[in-house]
CSV table of N, CA and C in Angstrom, one decimal:
chain,number,residue,atom,x,y,z
A,1,MET,N,-105.9,22.0,114.8
A,1,MET,CA,-104.6,22.6,115.3
A,1,MET,C,-103.8,22.9,114.1
A,2,VAL,N,-103.5,24.3,114.2
A,2,VAL,CA,-102.6,24.7,113.4
A,2,VAL,C,-101.0,24.9,113.7
A,3,ILE,N,-99.9,24.9,113.1
A,3,ILE,CA,-98.9,25.1,113.6
A,3,ILE,C,-98.2,26.5,112.9
A,4,VAL,N,-97.5,27.3,113.4
A,4,VAL,CA,-97.1,28.5,112.5
A,4,VAL,C,-95.6,28.8,113.0
A,5,ASN,N,-94.9,29.1,112.2
A,5,ASN,CA,-93.5,29.8,112.9
A,5,ASN,C,-93.6,31.1,113.6
A,6,VAL,N,-92.4,31.6,114.1
A,6,VAL,CA,-92.5,32.8,115.1
A,6,VAL,C,-92.8,33.9,114.3
A,7,TYR,N,-92.0,34.0,112.9
A,7,TYR,CA,-92.4,35.0,112.2
A,7,TYR,C,-93.8,35.1,111.9
A,8,GLU,N,-94.3,34.3,111.2
A,8,GLU,CA,-95.6,34.0,110.9
A,8,GLU,C,-96.6,34.7,112.2
A,9,ALA,N,-96.3,34.1,113.3
A,9,ALA,CA,-97.0,34.4,114.4
A,9,ALA,C,-97.0,35.9,114.8
A,10,LYS,N,-95.6,36.6,114.8
A,10,LYS,CA,-95.4,37.8,115.0
A,10,LYS,C,-96.0,38.9,113.5
A,11,THR,N,-96.2,38.3,112.6
A,11,THR,CA,-96.7,39.1,111.6
A,11,THR,C,-98.2,39.1,111.6
A,12,HIS,N,-99.0,38.1,111.9
A,12,HIS,CA,-100.2,37.8,111.5
A,12,HIS,C,-101.0,37.5,113.3
A,13,PHE,N,-100.7,38.0,114.4
A,13,PHE,CA,-100.9,37.8,115.7
A,13,PHE,C,-102.2,38.2,115.7
A,14,SER,N,-103.0,39.0,115.2
A,14,SER,CA,-104.1,39.7,115.4
A,14,SER,C,-105.1,38.5,114.8
A,15,LYS,N,-104.8,38.3,113.6
A,15,LYS,CA,-105.8,37.2,112.9
A,15,LYS,C,-105.6,35.8,113.7
A,16,LEU,N,-104.6,35.6,114.3
A,16,LEU,CA,-104.3,34.3,115.1
A,16,LEU,C,-105.2,34.3,116.4
A,17,LEU,N,-105.1,35.5,117.0
A,17,LEU,CA,-106.0,35.7,118.1
A,17,LEU,C,-107.7,35.7,117.7
A,18,LEU,N,-108.0,36.1,116.5
A,18,LEU,CA,-109.1,36.1,116.1
A,18,LEU,C,-109.6,34.3,115.9
A,19,ARG,N,-108.7,33.6,115.5
A,19,ARG,CA,-109.1,32.1,115.2
A,19,ARG,C,-109.1,31.3,116.6
A,20,VAL,N,-108.4,31.8,117.5
A,20,VAL,CA,-108.2,31.1,118.9
A,20,VAL,C,-109.4,31.7,119.5
A,21,GLU,N,-110.1,33.0,119.4
A,21,GLU,CA,-111.1,33.3,119.9
A,21,GLU,C,-112.3,32.4,119.6
A,22,ALA,N,-112.1,32.2,118.4
A,22,ALA,CA,-113.4,31.1,117.7
A,22,ALA,C,-113.1,29.6,117.9
A,23,GLY,N,-112.1,29.4,118.9
A,23,GLY,CA,-112.1,27.9,119.3
A,23,GLY,C,-111.0,26.9,119.1
A,24,GLU,N,-110.1,27.9,118.2
A,24,GLU,CA,-109.0,27.0,117.2
A,24,GLU,C,-107.8,27.0,118.3
A,25,GLU,N,-106.8,26.3,118.1
A,25,GLU,CA,-105.8,25.9,119.0
A,25,GLU,C,-104.8,26.2,118.1
A,26,ILE,N,-103.7,27.0,118.5
A,26,ILE,CA,-102.3,27.3,117.5
A,26,ILE,C,-101.3,27.0,118.1
A,27,ILE,N,-100.6,26.1,117.5
A,27,ILE,CA,-98.8,26.3,118.2
A,27,ILE,C,-98.0,27.0,117.6
A,28,ILE,N,-97.0,27.4,118.2
A,28,ILE,CA,-96.0,28.4,117.6
A,28,ILE,C,-94.8,27.5,117.7
A,29,ALA,N,-93.9,27.5,116.7
A,29,ALA,CA,-92.9,26.6,116.5
A,29,ALA,C,-91.8,27.3,116.5
A,30,LYS,N,-90.6,27.1,116.7
A,30,LYS,CA,-89.2,28.0,116.3
A,30,LYS,C,-88.1,26.8,116.2
A,31,ALA,N,-87.7,27.0,115.0
A,31,ALA,CA,-87.1,26.3,114.1
A,31,ALA,C,-87.7,25.0,114.0
A,32,GLY,N,-88.9,24.7,113.8
A,32,GLY,CA,-89.6,23.8,113.5
A,32,GLY,C,-90.1,22.9,114.9
A,33,LYS,N,-89.6,23.3,116.2
A,33,LYS,CA,-90.1,22.7,117.3
A,33,LYS,C,-91.1,23.4,118.0
A,34,PRO,N,-92.2,22.9,118.5
A,34,PRO,CA,-93.3,23.5,119.2
A,34,PRO,C,-92.7,24.1,120.6
A,35,VAL,N,-93.2,25.4,120.7
A,35,VAL,CA,-92.5,26.3,122.0
A,35,VAL,C,-93.6,26.9,122.7
A,36,ALA,N,-94.9,27.0,122.0
A,36,ALA,CA,-95.7,27.9,122.7
A,36,ALA,C,-97.1,27.0,122.2
A,37,ARG,N,-98.4,27.2,122.9
A,37,ARG,CA,-99.6,26.9,122.4
A,37,ARG,C,-100.6,27.9,122.8
A,38,LEU,N,-101.4,28.6,121.7
A,38,LEU,CA,-102.3,29.4,122.1
A,38,LEU,C,-103.7,28.9,122.0
A,39,ILE,N,-104.4,28.9,123.3
A,39,ILE,CA,-105.8,28.3,123.3
A,39,ILE,C,-106.9,29.5,123.9
A,40,PRO,N,-108.0,29.1,123.7
A,40,PRO,CA,-108.9,30.2,124.2
A,40,PRO,C,-109.0,29.8,125.9
A,41,PHE,N,-109.1,31.2,126.2
A,41,PHE,CA,-109.0,31.6,127.7
A,41,PHE,C,-110.2,31.3,128.1
A,42,THR,N,-110.8,30.4,129.0
A,42,THR,CA,-112.0,30.2,129.8
A,42,THR,C,-111.7,30.6,131.2
A,43,GLN,N,-112.7,31.4,131.9
A,43,GLN,CA,-113.0,31.2,133.1
A,43,GLN,C,-113.9,30.3,133.6
A,44,HIS,N,-113.4,29.4,134.6
A,44,HIS,CA,-114.3,28.7,135.4
A,44,HIS,C,-114.8,29.2,136.6
A,45,PRO,N,-116.1,29.1,137.0
A,45,PRO,CA,-116.7,29.9,138.3
A,45,PRO,C,-116.2,28.8,139.4
A,46,PRO,N,-116.1,29.4,140.8
A,46,PRO,CA,-115.7,28.6,141.5
A,46,PRO,C,-116.8,27.4,141.8
A,47,LYS,N,-116.0,26.3,142.1
A,47,LYS,CA,-117.0,25.2,142.3
A,47,LYS,C,-117.9,25.3,143.4
A,48,ARG,N,-117.6,26.1,144.6
A,48,ARG,CA,-118.6,26.2,145.5
A,48,ARG,C,-118.3,27.7,146.0
A,49,LYS,N,-119.4,28.1,146.5
A,49,LYS,CA,-118.9,29.4,147.2
A,49,LYS,C,-118.0,29.5,148.4
A,50,ARG,N,-117.2,30.4,148.8
A,50,ARG,CA,-116.1,30.4,149.7
A,50,ARG,C,-117.0,31.2,150.8
A,51,VAL,N,-116.8,30.8,152.1
A,51,VAL,CA,-117.4,31.3,153.0
A,51,VAL,C,-116.4,31.6,154.1
A,52,PRO,N,-116.3,32.8,154.6
A,52,PRO,CA,-115.3,33.3,155.5
A,52,PRO,C,-115.5,32.3,156.6
A,53,GLY,N,-114.2,31.9,157.5
A,53,GLY,CA,-114.5,31.1,158.8
A,53,GLY,C,-114.8,29.7,158.6
A,54,SER,N,-115.2,29.1,157.2
A,54,SER,CA,-115.3,28.0,156.8
A,54,SER,C,-114.4,26.7,157.5
A,55,ALA,N,-113.0,27.1,157.6
A,55,ALA,CA,-111.7,26.1,157.8
A,55,ALA,C,-111.8,26.4,159.5
A,56,LYS,N,-112.5,27.3,160.2
A,56,LYS,CA,-112.2,27.3,161.7
A,56,LYS,C,-112.2,25.9,162.5
A,57,GLY,N,-111.3,25.9,163.2
A,57,GLY,CA,-110.9,24.8,163.8
A,57,GLY,C,-110.1,23.7,163.0
A,58,ARG,N,-110.0,23.7,162.0
A,58,ARG,CA,-109.2,22.9,161.2
A,58,ARG,C,-107.8,23.2,161.0
A,59,ILE,N,-107.4,24.4,161.2
A,59,ILE,CA,-106.0,24.9,161.0
A,59,ILE,C,-105.6,24.9,162.3
A,60,TRP,N,-104.4,24.8,162.5
A,60,TRP,CA,-103.7,24.6,163.9
A,60,TRP,C,-102.3,25.9,163.3
A,61,VAL,N,-102.5,26.7,164.5
A,61,VAL,CA,-101.1,27.6,164.5
A,61,VAL,C,-100.4,27.8,165.9
A,62,SER,N,-99.0,27.4,165.8
A,62,SER,CA,-98.1,27.1,166.8
A,62,SER,C,-98.3,28.4,167.8
A,63,PRO,N,-98.7,28.3,169.2
A,63,PRO,CA,-98.8,29.4,169.9
A,63,PRO,C,-97.4,30.4,170.0
A,64,ASP,N,-96.3,29.9,169.7
A,64,ASP,CA,-95.4,30.9,169.4
A,64,ASP,C,-94.7,31.0,167.8
A,65,PHE,N,-95.9,31.3,167.2
A,65,PHE,CA,-95.9,31.5,165.8
A,65,PHE,C,-95.1,32.6,165.2
A,66,ASP,N,-95.2,33.9,166.2
A,66,ASP,CA,-94.5,35.1,165.8
A,66,ASP,C,-93.7,35.6,167.0
A,67,ALA,N,-93.2,34.5,167.6
A,67,ALA,CA,-92.0,34.9,168.8
A,67,ALA,C,-90.9,35.1,167.8
A,68,PRO,N,-90.1,35.8,168.3
A,68,PRO,CA,-88.6,36.1,167.9
A,68,PRO,C,-88.1,34.8,167.5
A,69,LEU,N,-87.2,35.0,166.4
A,69,LEU,CA,-86.2,33.7,166.2
A,69,LEU,C,-84.9,33.7,167.1
A,70,PRO,N,-84.6,32.3,167.1
A,70,PRO,CA,-83.1,32.4,168.0
A,70,PRO,C,-82.2,33.2,167.1
A,71,GLU,N,-81.3,33.9,167.6
A,71,GLU,CA,-80.3,34.6,167.1
A,71,GLU,C,-79.4,34.0,165.8
A,72,GLU,N,-79.1,32.6,165.9
A,72,GLU,CA,-78.4,31.8,164.9
A,72,GLU,C,-79.4,31.6,163.6
A,73,VAL,N,-80.6,31.4,164.0
A,73,VAL,CA,-81.5,31.2,163.0
A,73,VAL,C,-81.4,32.8,162.0
A,74,LEU,N,-81.6,33.7,162.8
A,74,LEU,CA,-81.5,35.3,162.3
A,74,LEU,C,-80.3,35.5,161.6
A,75,LYS,N,-79.2,35.0,161.9
A,75,LYS,CA,-77.6,35.1,161.1
A,75,LYS,C,-77.8,34.3,159.9
A,76,ASP,N,-78.4,33.4,159.7
A,76,ASP,CA,-78.7,32.3,158.8
A,76,ASP,C,-79.4,33.2,157.5
A,77,PHE,N,-80.6,33.6,158.0
A,77,PHE,CA,-81.6,34.3,157.1
A,77,PHE,C,-80.8,35.9,156.7
A,78,GLU,N,-80.1,36.3,157.6
A,78,GLU,CA,-79.5,37.8,157.3
A,78,GLU,C,-78.1,37.6,156.5
A,79,GLY,N,-77.7,36.6,156.5
A,79,GLY,CA,-76.4,36.4,156.0
A,79,GLY,C,-75.2,36.9,156.7
A,80,ALA,N,-75.5,37.0,158.2
A,80,ALA,CA,-74.4,37.8,159.0
A,80,ALA,C,-72.8,37.4,159.0
A,81,ASP,N,-72.9,35.8,159.0
A,81,ASP,CA,-71.7,35.0,158.5
A,81,ASP,C,-70.8,35.3,157.7
A,82,GLU,N,-71.3,35.8,156.4
A,82,GLU,CA,-70.8,35.8,154.9
A,82,GLU,C,-69.7,37.2,155.0
């Protein structure tokens, strides 16, 4: 792990990215305190294939889900009393 200051990171950003691509971890510090970490990006494949409808019957939606809200609730959302 390498620690660089903000100025050095700005000046040599492309070189730092090459090091990160090679697997190295870079810490960027401001006034001697670590503020950011550059690490290699890895994309993990989904653990299992997602199948549409696989949660059918496991999710409950209230029958009045899309019913109009009471007037006093709408006023709270819209800030009508302010």
